[in-house]
Amino acid sequence: MPVSARGADPRFCQNAGQKDHCVHQCGRKPCHHSGHQVCGGYGTCPDFFQYSPRSRTTALPVSPISRSSADQRAGRCGRVQHGVCIRLYTQEDYENRPRFTLPEILRSNLAEVILRMIALGLGDIKEFPFIDRPADKSIQDGFHLLEELGAIVRAGKKEGEEKAASHVLTERGSTMASLPLDPRLSRILIEAAEKGCLEEVKVIAAALSIQDPRERPAEKMKAADQAHAQFKDADSDFMTLLKIWNIWQEIRDSLKSQSKMRKYCKENFLSFRRMQEWRDIHWQISLILEEQGIRSLPVQENTGKKGEKPAFSPKYAAIHQAILSGFLSNIAMKKEKQYYKGAKDKEVMLFPGSGLFANPGAWIVSAEMVETTRLFARIAAHIDPEWIEPVGKEQCRYAYLNPHWERSRGEVTATEQVSLYGLLIHPGRPVSYGRVNPTEAAEIFIRSALVAGDLRQSFPFMEHNQRVIGEIQDMEDRVRRRDLLVSEEDLYRFYADRLEGICDVRSLRHLLKTRKDDFLRMKREDLLLTLPNPDELSQFPEQISLGNTVIPCEYSFDPGKENDGITLKISSAIAPCIAPEAVDWVVPGLLREKITTLIKGLPKEFRRQLVPVNQTVDVIVQDMPREENLPLITALSRFIYRKFGTDIPASAWDAKSLPEHLKMRISLLGPRGEELRTGRDPSILVQGASPQVNPDDFAAARQRWERRGITEWDFGKLPETLTLKGEKGEKWTAYPGLKTEENDLCLRLFKDRTEAIQSHRQGMVKLFSLHFAKEVRMLKYQLALPGSSALPARYFGGSKVLEKEMLDSILASLFSLNLRTPEAFAAHAKKAESVIAEKGMQKLRTVIRILDAYQECRTVLYDLENANRNSTAIIQFLAGLRDSLANLVPEHFVTLYSEERMTHLERYIKAIAIRAQRAIVSFEKDQAKAAEVKLHTDRLNRLLTELSPHVTEEKRNAVEEFFWLLEEYKVSVFAQELKTPVKVSAKKLEKMYAEIQRMV
């Protein structure tokens, strides 16, 4: 009977009278010398004794041993026949050895014994009356091996039985019990029959039952290695054995002579006796399988993953899957080089004699693990880890990590990790979690797919529920609260109570086919925790009016996010028409919080005058008029000054530190509704945002709309904006207007509204000039300066320049208008026709008076400088007055100043001359008055430096008014006799300055 003989008791024996030493593993076959068992050179002999170096120096006592087996310390020699035993160890070692070796049942693996006892119904092995009872650990190891092989399973107690059997045979175990083979070998043979590779595995199983047929004498190791190289397979030592068998069979059939076969074996360092033994055992195994009716099925194809080429051939895969079934606990995963992590956290090294040693793979299986200086894996092969789970599924451990909703698959999935004996076979693969844990999968499905709405294809009931939820969330965003909508937990409970056991889209769809979805539709009362006050909601309108446009409001309560607060979506076409100041007032619900935050952000000197802040805010909200043409800060400063007497300059308000949700977010939209630009600075409305227009489309639109050589209004009504379409259907806004190009009047399309309006005004001046061509020619003649004005005109470019500037200023004042219809043009032309000449005469008289006053003032200053050349102080004083005169009357004053301002310019010039004359008489008195004026002059300069592009038009106009009021104040201080048209004083200037300071 073939047996896998792997003894465990080390002994050393020497055949009497022979020179060969048996120092390896015993194969339970009589030695050809004297009948004792030897192994042949590969392994550890049951009678092997590893003696120490010191024993070599000890005398070797020679004692005859009788055939009596009473003293087994002498080894086998002497127990089968008379002989002489030469002990290679000391007398002391001899006497310390046990007299008898352990019974084989105490040294062997009990798996086969247990399998037979269960099959024969001999009861529990733990209660069997052995003469020498095996250790509990040995019994337990046997059970573990049989469970690994799938031969037995744990049994439950049956009805009527007093005591349940601990294990019962599986169907495979029954087959294994019928085979008189080692359980591991019977397991791989059964698997091989199923895989269609029984013939190959029979050869391998027979090889594993004998000693290795290869010989490697110490004196010819290199020659032996070279001879054995022809058999080596780089992927599998099992295939190496199969290759040896196949070559042996071919040689045997061809030579047909035992002497030649012996010679072949000697030349190739093979043991002829073991090859014969291999052949005998193979025959016995074949006979046994035939008697049991075990035959090979067709080989199964191993295609690997779809689209990938298999790493191993189908035959190789089938053979090694069969081998794997018997040696599951001998798998190992590569760590580095030839070192592997074995089952149950063991560190394993490939045996140096293995064909895999030069190129070790990631995963291996071995026929045996031998521990000497370290744990070696012998007779190993490369395997695909994908083979392990199908073979050892019952032994695998499964862990499920990160269960989550998978939108693309429509089900809850988890990452499945598969391990066997501590080795990770699959690090992670997605699996349906509903089959693993239906309860938890259903919860995840409801929370992620239904509550969160994360589905590829929505259901009508979800759309309904989301619409109701959206309405409530919108109310929360408007009032900036999160206590109206029920929690996600409540939403989960709603679905969980109605969808028990549903954990994927497929199951939900099937359920909805059998009944209506009304039971899944939520009502408003199901979702509302509390209803907000209607008056509170009215403070947050869904849309607002800015100018003549109704603009929708989008609310978001998401602190820290870009869209937190209120967003106004405004078309870029109408954005420049909306006053930035109006944006501060649009949502009443935010006004109280905004005012409170602004007051609390004031410097302490102002804030303490407004405490208690809450009462102050109540008064402001209730009584302050809603002036949407003013910035909120300007209106606050004015109201607080009038109501509480606290003068707060605009610079004291810290509007920049307001929370983002209190700053209106403006989104400028393009023609197709696309977002072009966003920001919380209202100046974005003035700056606008030009949409991205295709140059070819814009050129085509210009070709359709634009004209040249316009001499009269013959182009119909001219709209403020035009919505144009491109060839691909896209839309954008253009701004039509007149434009003067090289003395030619044209109709043009503009991308920017501000540019269009400015150009159109200039074009209207040109068009009216063409309409009143005769009147304009007469006006030019009328505006000719007299010869007396030629001298002062030199300071402003000469008479011709001044005459042209007078003409341009008159035409601009009359005709620089944004008229858009022929009717408006005709009406204004009729109105202006009668005043053109009058305007010309008035302008001419005003300019002549200013020129005369300017020349007179320069003469006075010149004469005074000549008369006081020796006084440095006077010279510097007069130089300052000359600069003041140049600032007051710049080179292009005719086009710079309006007609109303120019009427007062003569008086301001004369005041400079009078002041100069009086200062020469009483310089100290003049300097005293100048000190009073300087305070206000410095304030004016400060206001001018503080002007920025973002300053409101109201403040710009107020600063200009302050400039002219200061000029009037100078007249009242230095030339009272010239009088002023309005009452002016230092107090009035201070009041006006404070008012400007309160403006933004």
Short mmCIF file of C-alpha atoms in Angstrom, two decimals, residues 540-753:
data_model
loop_
_atom_site.label_atom_id
_atom_site.label_comp_id
_atom_site.label_asym_id
_atom_site.label_seq_id
_atom_site.Cartn_x
_atom_site.Cartn_y
_atom_site.Cartn_z
CA PHE A 540 -38.10 88.08 2.48
CA PRO A 541 -39.84 88.48 -0.91
CA GLU A 542 -39.30 85.99 -3.72
CA GLN A 543 -38.75 88.85 -6.16
CA ILE A 544 -38.02 92.55 -5.93
CA SER A 545 -38.38 95.62 -8.12
CA LEU A 546 -35.29 97.56 -9.11
CA GLY A 547 -36.06 100.46 -11.37
CA ASN A 548 -38.56 99.16 -13.91
CA THR A 549 -37.38 95.56 -13.66
CA VAL A 550 -38.64 92.70 -11.49
CA ILE A 551 -35.69 90.57 -10.37
CA PRO A 552 -35.97 87.13 -8.70
CA CYS A 553 -34.18 86.51 -5.40
CA GLU A 554 -32.38 83.29 -4.60
CA TYR A 555 -31.93 82.55 -0.90
CA SER A 556 -29.30 80.28 0.58
CA PHE A 557 -28.58 79.59 4.24
CA ASP A 558 -25.14 78.05 3.94
CA PRO A 559 -22.61 80.02 6.05
CA GLY A 560 -19.09 79.98 4.68
CA LYS A 561 -20.16 79.10 1.15
CA GLU A 562 -19.91 81.47 -1.79
CA ASN A 563 -23.67 81.69 -2.39
CA ASP A 564 -24.65 82.21 1.26
CA GLY A 565 -27.31 84.92 1.65
CA ILE A 566 -29.36 86.45 -1.16
CA THR A 567 -28.41 86.37 -4.82
CA LEU A 568 -29.94 88.73 -7.36
CA LYS A 569 -29.78 87.35 -10.88
CA ILE A 570 -29.63 90.38 -13.17
CA SER A 571 -29.25 90.45 -16.92
CA SER A 572 -26.04 92.18 -17.95
CA ALA A 573 -28.08 94.17 -20.46
CA ILE A 574 -30.04 96.01 -17.76
CA ALA A 575 -27.39 96.00 -15.02
CA PRO A 576 -26.05 99.52 -15.82
CA CYS A 577 -29.61 100.87 -15.54
CA ILE A 578 -29.87 99.83 -11.89
CA ALA A 579 -28.55 102.20 -9.25
CA PRO A 580 -26.05 100.40 -6.99
CA GLU A 581 -27.46 102.33 -4.02
CA ALA A 582 -30.83 100.61 -4.37
CA VAL A 583 -29.34 97.17 -3.73
CA ASP A 584 -28.81 97.97 -0.02
CA TRP A 585 -32.55 98.35 0.56
CA VAL A 586 -34.10 95.49 -1.37
CA VAL A 587 -34.77 92.88 1.36
CA PRO A 588 -36.50 94.30 4.46
CA GLY A 589 -35.90 91.15 6.47
CA LEU A 590 -32.14 91.73 6.49
CA LEU A 591 -32.29 95.48 7.19
CA ARG A 592 -32.54 95.22 10.97
CA GLU A 593 -29.64 92.76 11.28
CA LYS A 594 -27.55 94.81 8.87
CA ILE A 595 -28.13 98.08 10.74
CA THR A 596 -27.44 96.40 14.09
CA THR A 597 -24.15 94.96 12.82
CA LEU A 598 -23.10 98.33 11.36
CA ILE A 599 -23.79 100.20 14.60
CA LYS A 600 -21.96 97.60 16.68
CA GLY A 601 -19.00 97.96 14.32
CA LEU A 602 -18.70 101.73 14.90
CA PRO A 603 -15.76 103.15 16.85
CA LYS A 604 -16.49 103.46 20.55
CA GLU A 605 -16.76 107.24 20.45
CA PHE A 606 -19.81 106.99 18.18
CA ARG A 607 -21.23 103.67 19.39
CA ARG A 608 -21.58 104.74 23.02
CA GLN A 609 -23.81 107.64 21.90
CA LEU A 610 -26.29 105.13 20.43
CA VAL A 611 -26.75 102.74 23.36
CA PRO A 612 -28.86 100.79 23.98
CA VAL A 613 -28.26 99.61 20.43
CA ASN A 614 -31.44 97.51 20.13
CA GLN A 615 -33.69 100.47 20.99
CA THR A 616 -31.77 102.70 18.59
CA VAL A 617 -32.20 100.13 15.81
CA ASP A 618 -35.94 99.92 16.55
CA VAL A 619 -36.26 103.69 16.07
CA ILE A 620 -34.20 103.63 12.87
CA VAL A 621 -36.14 100.75 11.31
CA GLN A 622 -39.47 102.34 12.22
CA ASP A 623 -38.81 106.02 11.39
CA MET A 624 -35.98 106.20 8.86
CA PRO A 625 -37.37 106.98 5.38
CA ARG A 626 -36.63 104.45 2.66
CA GLU A 627 -34.47 106.49 0.28
CA GLU A 628 -33.40 103.95 -2.33
CA ASN A 629 -31.55 106.60 -4.30
CA LEU A 630 -29.07 106.88 -1.42
CA PRO A 631 -26.59 104.35 -0.07
CA LEU A 632 -27.78 102.86 3.21
CA ILE A 633 -24.75 104.25 5.07
CA THR A 634 -25.45 107.78 3.85
CA ALA A 635 -29.08 107.49 4.87
CA LEU A 636 -28.08 106.13 8.30
CA SER A 637 -25.62 108.95 8.96
CA ARG A 638 -28.17 111.58 8.01
CA PHE A 639 -31.01 110.06 10.02
CA ILE A 640 -28.86 109.47 13.12
CA TYR A 641 -27.59 113.06 12.93
CA ARG A 642 -31.13 114.45 12.69
CA LYS A 643 -32.69 112.07 15.25
CA PHE A 644 -29.93 111.59 17.81
CA GLY A 645 -27.57 114.47 17.09
CA THR A 646 -24.64 112.13 16.53
CA ASP A 647 -22.53 113.10 13.54
CA ILE A 648 -21.07 109.90 12.08
CA PRO A 649 -18.88 110.27 8.96
CA ALA A 650 -19.25 107.63 6.26
CA SER A 651 -15.66 106.53 6.84
CA ALA A 652 -16.56 105.43 10.41
CA TRP A 653 -18.93 102.75 9.14
CA ASP A 654 -17.17 99.43 8.68
CA ALA A 655 -19.27 98.03 5.84
CA LYS A 656 -16.47 95.74 4.62
CA SER A 657 -16.59 93.67 7.80
CA LEU A 658 -20.26 92.84 7.41
CA PRO A 659 -20.97 89.09 7.26
CA GLU A 660 -21.23 87.84 3.69
CA HIS A 661 -24.93 87.05 3.96
CA LEU A 662 -25.66 90.72 4.73
CA LYS A 663 -23.99 91.82 1.49
CA MET A 664 -26.23 91.34 -1.51
CA ARG A 665 -24.69 88.89 -3.97
CA ILE A 666 -25.16 90.00 -7.58
CA SER A 667 -24.99 87.54 -10.46
CA LEU A 668 -24.77 89.06 -13.93
CA LEU A 669 -26.30 86.84 -16.59
CA GLY A 670 -25.56 86.61 -20.27
CA PRO A 671 -28.08 86.38 -23.14
CA ARG A 672 -28.57 82.62 -22.65
CA GLY A 673 -28.87 82.90 -18.88
CA GLU A 674 -25.26 81.89 -18.30
CA GLU A 675 -23.48 83.41 -15.33
CA LEU A 676 -20.89 85.92 -16.51
CA ARG A 677 -19.76 87.48 -13.27
CA THR A 678 -20.63 87.49 -9.59
CA GLY A 679 -19.73 89.71 -6.67
CA ARG A 680 -21.02 91.38 -3.53
CA ASP A 681 -19.83 94.87 -4.48
CA PRO A 682 -22.75 96.85 -6.00
CA SER A 683 -20.30 98.59 -8.32
CA ILE A 684 -20.42 95.42 -10.42
CA LEU A 685 -23.69 96.80 -11.80
CA VAL A 686 -21.95 99.87 -13.17
CA GLN A 687 -19.00 97.91 -14.50
CA GLY A 688 -21.32 95.37 -16.11
CA ALA A 689 -20.13 92.22 -17.80
CA SER A 690 -19.77 91.78 -21.50
CA PRO A 691 -20.93 88.37 -22.73
CA GLN A 692 -18.60 86.26 -24.78
CA VAL A 693 -19.75 86.98 -28.32
CA ASN A 694 -18.59 84.99 -31.30
CA PRO A 695 -16.65 87.53 -33.45
CA ASP A 696 -18.14 86.12 -36.66
CA ASP A 697 -21.69 86.36 -35.31
CA PHE A 698 -21.15 89.91 -34.09
CA ALA A 699 -19.67 90.91 -37.45
CA ALA A 700 -22.75 89.49 -39.20
CA ALA A 701 -25.05 91.42 -36.86
CA ARG A 702 -23.12 94.63 -37.51
CA GLN A 703 -23.46 94.10 -41.22
CA ARG A 704 -27.25 93.85 -40.84
CA TRP A 705 -27.71 96.84 -38.52
CA GLU A 706 -24.97 99.40 -39.08
CA ARG A 707 -25.10 102.35 -41.47
CA ARG A 708 -22.85 105.17 -42.62
CA GLY A 709 -23.42 108.66 -44.03
CA ILE A 710 -26.42 109.55 -41.88
CA THR A 711 -27.61 113.15 -42.42
CA GLU A 712 -31.10 112.98 -40.93
CA TRP A 713 -33.22 110.76 -38.70
CA ASP A 714 -34.33 108.19 -41.23
CA PHE A 715 -33.57 104.97 -39.32
CA GLY A 716 -36.77 104.71 -37.31
CA LYS A 717 -36.94 104.04 -33.58
CA LEU A 718 -33.58 103.23 -32.02
CA PRO A 719 -33.91 100.81 -29.05
CA GLU A 720 -31.68 100.95 -25.98
CA THR A 721 -30.76 97.26 -26.42
CA LEU A 722 -30.98 94.57 -29.07
CA THR A 723 -31.12 90.82 -28.45
CA LEU A 724 -29.29 89.15 -31.30
CA LYS A 725 -29.02 85.48 -32.25
CA GLY A 726 -26.05 83.67 -33.70
CA GLU A 727 -26.07 80.92 -36.29
CA LYS A 728 -26.11 78.24 -33.54
CA GLY A 729 -29.06 79.82 -31.74
CA GLU A 730 -27.09 81.54 -28.98
CA LYS A 731 -28.27 84.98 -27.83
CA TRP A 732 -26.51 88.11 -26.62
CA THR A 733 -27.25 91.78 -26.08
CA ALA A 734 -25.98 94.63 -28.26
CA TYR A 735 -26.39 98.38 -27.75
CA PRO A 736 -27.13 100.52 -30.83
CA GLY A 737 -26.08 104.16 -31.02
CA LEU A 738 -24.83 106.95 -33.25
CA LYS A 739 -21.13 107.52 -33.66
CA THR A 740 -19.11 110.27 -35.36
CA GLU A 741 -16.25 108.89 -37.43
CA GLU A 742 -14.03 111.31 -39.40
CA ASN A 743 -16.79 113.93 -39.69
CA ASP A 744 -19.17 111.19 -40.87
CA LEU A 745 -22.20 110.16 -38.80
CA CYS A 746 -22.74 106.39 -38.50
CA LEU A 747 -25.11 103.95 -36.78
CA ARG A 748 -23.10 101.39 -34.86
CA LEU A 749 -23.62 98.37 -32.56
CA PHE A 750 -21.70 98.35 -29.27
CA LYS A 751 -20.94 95.55 -26.84
CA ASP A 752 -20.78 97.94 -23.87
CA ARG A 753 -23.82 99.99 -22.83
#
